[in-house]
């Protein structure tokens, strides 16, 4: 049997590793970045496709394989990708196992809908900022914060595309922390104290995204927390439920 996994997340990598360890199927794993692909390489029954894949690429993939099912373990904020995966699977009569993260309980933080609202709030308050939402929306914060070169510190993946993007936007190299998350509570607290952070910005990414560790670190250090809410409530299975479904429903 063959299984198609769209990943690039902690859950996606763990599902690929779980399937590889069981040895019940061959896996085709798709990830949008070279970095994500490197984390999945090495399995004897795993073929890694580094994307992003065009719609024609995806159709060719479905037509050249007889997948038992499709696993969507993409990021909870990548709703457009999940929608395209669902439409693709439906067109070829394949089931989708959508892996979703348990949302954290609402807490005492500033909740915003997107990066634009987060940047607008930060432009009205003083203090250094630790941005932990990646490099995609960096320009939004740069445009909103006149003093971003002094206030804004960013934690991004250690890949050239992200580093080049930050450099082109004029973010000082001393304000760039290039590392793979999720980070521990202690590491978050160390960065907050070392950089004299007043505000930490994060997405509501769930336990596997290190959200709880950021909350506890911010609370312990007495700083403000800006949380970008999820685009919408998703239907799907938790990581543990997805493993049960793959085993019991598909015999994997």
Short mmCIF file of C-alpha atoms in Angstrom, two decimals:
data_model
loop_
_atom_site.label_atom_id
_atom_site.label_comp_id
_atom_site.label_asym_id
_atom_site.label_seq_id
_atom_site.Cartn_x
_atom_site.Cartn_y
_atom_site.Cartn_z
CA UNK A 1 0.00 0.00 0.00
CA UNK A 2 0.97 3.62 -0.50
CA UNK A 3 0.03 6.65 1.58
CA UNK A 4 0.38 10.30 0.59
CA UNK A 5 1.32 12.64 3.44
CA UNK A 6 1.30 16.42 3.17
CA UNK A 7 3.45 17.61 6.06
CA UNK A 8 5.96 20.24 6.99
CA UNK A 9 4.82 20.15 10.63
CA UNK A 10 5.85 18.21 13.73
CA UNK A 11 2.77 16.01 13.32
CA UNK A 12 3.55 15.32 9.68
CA UNK A 13 7.09 14.22 10.48
CA UNK A 14 5.90 12.03 13.35
CA UNK A 15 3.28 10.33 11.18
CA UNK A 16 5.84 9.59 8.46
CA UNK A 17 8.21 8.17 11.09
CA UNK A 18 5.37 6.10 12.59
CA UNK A 19 4.41 4.65 9.20
CA UNK A 20 8.05 3.94 8.37
CA UNK A 21 8.57 2.13 11.68
CA UNK A 22 5.49 -0.05 11.16
CA UNK A 23 6.59 -1.07 7.66
CA UNK A 24 3.03 -1.60 6.45
CA UNK A 25 3.17 0.77 3.50
CA UNK A 26 5.24 3.01 1.28
CA UNK A 27 5.00 6.74 1.99
CA UNK A 28 5.16 9.69 -0.37
CA UNK A 29 5.77 12.74 1.81
CA UNK A 30 5.31 16.28 0.47
CA UNK A 31 6.78 19.34 2.18
CA UNK A 32 6.98 22.89 0.90
CA UNK A 33 10.54 23.60 2.07
CA UNK A 34 13.97 22.03 1.69
CA UNK A 35 14.37 22.23 5.45
CA UNK A 36 11.21 20.20 6.05
CA UNK A 37 12.29 17.68 3.42
CA UNK A 38 15.66 17.10 5.09
CA UNK A 39 13.89 16.18 8.32
CA UNK A 40 12.00 13.40 6.51
CA UNK A 41 14.80 11.89 4.46
CA UNK A 42 16.49 8.62 5.30
CA UNK A 43 13.56 6.21 5.45
CA UNK A 44 13.84 3.15 3.23
CA UNK A 45 10.10 3.24 2.44
CA UNK A 46 9.74 7.03 2.23
CA UNK A 47 9.91 9.15 -0.92
CA UNK A 48 10.19 12.86 -0.14
CA UNK A 49 8.90 15.48 -2.57
CA UNK A 50 9.99 19.01 -1.78
CA UNK A 51 7.54 21.55 -3.08
CA UNK A 52 5.55 23.62 -3.36
CA UNK A 53 3.68 21.46 -5.86
CA UNK A 54 1.54 22.95 -8.60
CA UNK A 55 -1.97 21.64 -9.19
CA UNK A 56 -0.67 19.80 -12.27
CA UNK A 57 2.06 18.22 -10.11
CA UNK A 58 -0.54 17.08 -7.61
CA UNK A 59 -2.79 15.64 -10.28
CA UNK A 60 0.13 13.77 -11.83
CA UNK A 61 1.00 12.43 -8.40
CA UNK A 62 -2.52 11.12 -7.83
CA UNK A 63 -2.69 9.57 -11.29
CA UNK A 64 0.69 7.83 -11.02
CA UNK A 65 -0.01 6.22 -7.63
CA UNK A 66 -2.83 4.26 -6.06
CA UNK A 67 -2.84 5.81 -2.61
CA UNK A 68 -4.77 4.08 0.16
CA UNK A 69 -5.49 7.49 1.69
CA UNK A 70 -4.18 11.05 1.94
CA UNK A 71 -2.93 12.52 5.23
CA UNK A 72 -3.19 16.29 5.59
CA UNK A 73 -0.81 17.29 8.38
CA UNK A 74 -0.16 20.80 7.11
CA UNK A 75 -0.01 23.85 9.38
CA UNK A 76 -3.32 24.89 11.01
CA UNK A 77 -3.00 28.38 9.48
CA UNK A 78 -2.53 27.05 5.94
CA UNK A 79 -6.27 26.72 5.32
CA UNK A 80 -5.97 27.27 1.56
CA UNK A 81 -3.59 24.30 1.30
CA UNK A 82 -5.94 22.05 3.28
CA UNK A 83 -8.81 23.08 1.02
CA UNK A 84 -6.83 22.23 -2.12
CA UNK A 85 -5.82 18.86 -0.65
CA UNK A 86 -9.44 18.04 0.17
CA UNK A 87 -10.59 19.00 -3.35
CA UNK A 88 -7.79 16.95 -4.93
CA UNK A 89 -8.57 13.85 -2.86
CA UNK A 90 -12.29 14.14 -3.59
CA UNK A 91 -11.62 14.38 -7.32
CA UNK A 92 -9.74 11.07 -7.20
CA UNK A 93 -12.04 9.33 -4.72
CA UNK A 94 -9.55 9.18 -1.85
CA UNK A 95 -10.18 9.68 1.86
CA UNK A 96 -8.40 12.48 3.71
CA UNK A 97 -7.17 12.09 7.27
CA UNK A 98 -6.91 15.70 8.48
CA UNK A 99 -4.69 16.11 11.55
CA UNK A 100 -5.62 19.09 13.72
CA UNK A 101 -4.06 20.50 16.86
CA UNK A 102 -5.91 20.95 20.12
CA UNK A 103 -6.39 24.70 20.57
CA UNK A 104 -5.19 26.12 23.88
CA UNK A 105 -7.72 27.63 26.26
CA UNK A 106 -8.24 31.37 25.93
CA UNK A 107 -5.99 33.21 28.35
CA UNK A 108 -5.01 36.66 29.44
CA UNK A 109 -3.42 37.87 26.24
CA UNK A 110 -4.11 40.29 23.40
CA UNK A 111 -5.97 38.30 20.76
CA UNK A 112 -5.76 39.52 17.15
CA UNK A 113 -6.99 38.16 13.84
CA UNK A 114 -3.83 38.53 11.76
CA UNK A 115 -0.37 40.06 11.46
CA UNK A 116 -1.81 43.46 10.50
CA UNK A 117 -3.77 43.70 13.76
CA UNK A 118 -0.76 42.47 15.74
CA UNK A 119 1.51 45.08 14.15
CA UNK A 120 -1.05 47.83 14.72
CA UNK A 121 -1.23 46.98 18.43
CA UNK A 122 2.55 46.88 18.78
CA UNK A 123 2.86 50.28 17.12
CA UNK A 124 0.86 51.75 20.00
CA UNK A 125 2.85 50.23 22.89
CA UNK A 126 6.48 50.64 23.99
CA UNK A 127 9.16 47.99 24.51
CA UNK A 128 11.11 45.36 22.63
CA UNK A 129 9.24 42.71 20.65
CA UNK A 130 10.06 39.03 20.10
CA UNK A 131 8.32 37.82 16.94
CA UNK A 132 7.99 34.01 16.78
CA UNK A 133 5.62 33.68 13.82
CA UNK A 134 8.23 33.10 11.11
CA UNK A 135 9.39 35.23 8.21
CA UNK A 136 6.28 35.31 6.01
CA UNK A 137 4.72 38.47 7.48
CA UNK A 138 7.90 40.33 8.44
CA UNK A 139 7.18 43.17 6.01
CA UNK A 140 3.90 43.88 7.83
CA UNK A 141 5.74 44.60 11.08
CA UNK A 142 8.50 46.54 9.38
CA UNK A 143 5.95 48.82 7.72
CA UNK A 144 3.99 49.38 10.94
CA UNK A 145 6.92 49.99 13.30
CA UNK A 146 8.93 53.10 12.56
CA UNK A 147 11.59 52.00 15.07
CA UNK A 148 11.65 48.32 14.11
CA UNK A 149 15.45 48.27 13.82
CA UNK A 150 15.65 49.00 17.54
CA UNK A 151 12.60 47.14 18.90
CA UNK A 152 11.96 44.10 16.73
CA UNK A 153 13.69 40.77 17.36
CA UNK A 154 12.70 37.80 15.21
CA UNK A 155 12.98 34.05 15.64
CA UNK A 156 12.98 32.34 12.24
CA UNK A 157 14.07 29.07 10.67
CA UNK A 158 17.80 28.71 9.94
CA UNK A 159 17.33 28.65 6.16
CA UNK A 160 18.81 31.05 3.62
CA UNK A 161 15.46 32.18 2.19
CA UNK A 162 14.26 33.40 5.59
CA UNK A 163 17.60 34.99 6.48
CA UNK A 164 17.84 36.76 3.11
CA UNK A 165 14.28 38.05 3.49
CA UNK A 166 15.07 39.53 6.91
CA UNK A 167 18.26 41.10 5.59
CA UNK A 168 16.48 42.73 2.63
CA UNK A 169 13.94 44.25 5.02
CA UNK A 170 16.77 45.86 6.99
CA UNK A 171 16.50 43.85 10.18
CA UNK A 172 19.89 43.90 11.95
CA UNK A 173 21.62 40.52 12.13
CA UNK A 174 21.96 41.00 15.90
CA UNK A 175 18.14 40.96 16.07
CA UNK A 176 17.78 37.64 14.20
CA UNK A 177 17.57 34.35 16.12
CA UNK A 178 17.81 31.55 13.55
CA UNK A 179 16.68 28.28 15.09
CA UNK A 180 14.21 25.44 14.69
CA UNK A 181 11.35 25.35 17.19
CA UNK A 182 9.44 24.50 19.20
CA UNK A 183 11.48 25.95 22.07
CA UNK A 184 11.35 25.04 25.73
CA UNK A 185 9.91 27.34 28.38
CA UNK A 186 13.39 27.91 29.80
CA UNK A 187 14.81 28.90 26.41
CA UNK A 188 11.92 31.29 25.82
CA UNK A 189 12.49 32.89 29.20
CA UNK A 190 16.23 33.18 28.57
CA UNK A 191 15.63 35.00 25.29
CA UNK A 192 13.03 37.29 26.85
CA UNK A 193 15.40 38.31 29.62
CA UNK A 194 18.52 38.53 27.47
CA UNK A 195 16.84 40.77 24.88
CA UNK A 196 14.76 42.77 27.39
CA UNK A 197 11.53 41.77 25.64
CA UNK A 198 8.24 43.47 26.57
CA UNK A 199 5.98 41.76 24.02
CA UNK A 200 6.03 38.24 22.56
CA UNK A 201 4.06 37.56 19.37
CA UNK A 202 2.91 34.04 18.53
CA UNK A 203 0.24 32.11 16.68
CA UNK A 204 -2.24 29.90 18.51
CA UNK A 205 -0.37 26.88 17.23
CA UNK A 206 -1.27 24.31 19.90
CA UNK A 207 0.89 22.11 22.11
CA UNK A 208 3.13 20.70 19.38
CA UNK A 209 3.89 24.21 18.16
CA UNK A 210 5.29 25.25 21.53
CA UNK A 211 2.38 27.56 22.34
CA UNK A 212 2.05 26.57 25.99
CA UNK A 213 5.78 27.04 26.59
CA UNK A 214 5.51 30.59 25.22
CA UNK A 215 2.51 31.36 27.41
CA UNK A 216 4.23 30.16 30.58
CA UNK A 217 7.45 32.00 29.71
CA UNK A 218 5.61 35.27 29.06
CA UNK A 219 3.59 34.96 32.26
CA UNK A 220 6.64 34.09 34.35
CA UNK A 221 8.60 37.04 32.94
CA UNK A 222 5.64 39.41 33.31
CA UNK A 223 5.53 40.53 29.67
CA UNK A 224 2.71 41.08 27.20
CA UNK A 225 1.57 38.34 24.82
CA UNK A 226 0.01 38.96 21.41
CA UNK A 227 -1.71 35.87 19.98
CA UNK A 228 -2.81 35.57 16.35
CA UNK A 229 -5.95 33.45 16.44
CA UNK A 230 -6.57 30.55 14.12
CA UNK A 231 -8.42 31.43 10.91
CA UNK A 232 -11.29 29.11 11.81
CA UNK A 233 -12.18 26.07 13.83
CA UNK A 234 -11.17 22.96 11.90
CA UNK A 235 -12.72 19.54 11.74
CA UNK A 236 -10.34 16.62 11.90
CA UNK A 237 -8.49 14.22 14.15
CA UNK A 238 -5.88 14.80 16.81
CA UNK A 239 -2.48 13.22 16.23
CA UNK A 240 -3.35 10.24 18.46
CA UNK A 241 -6.75 9.79 16.81
CA UNK A 242 -5.12 9.94 13.36
CA UNK A 243 -2.76 7.07 14.24
CA UNK A 244 -5.70 4.97 15.42
CA UNK A 245 -7.61 5.73 12.23
CA UNK A 246 -4.65 4.84 10.01
CA UNK A 247 -4.25 1.54 11.83
CA UNK A 248 -7.89 0.50 12.22
CA UNK A 249 -9.53 2.08 9.16
CA UNK A 250 -6.79 1.40 6.60
CA UNK A 251 -4.81 -1.45 8.16
CA UNK A 252 -1.57 0.51 8.27
#
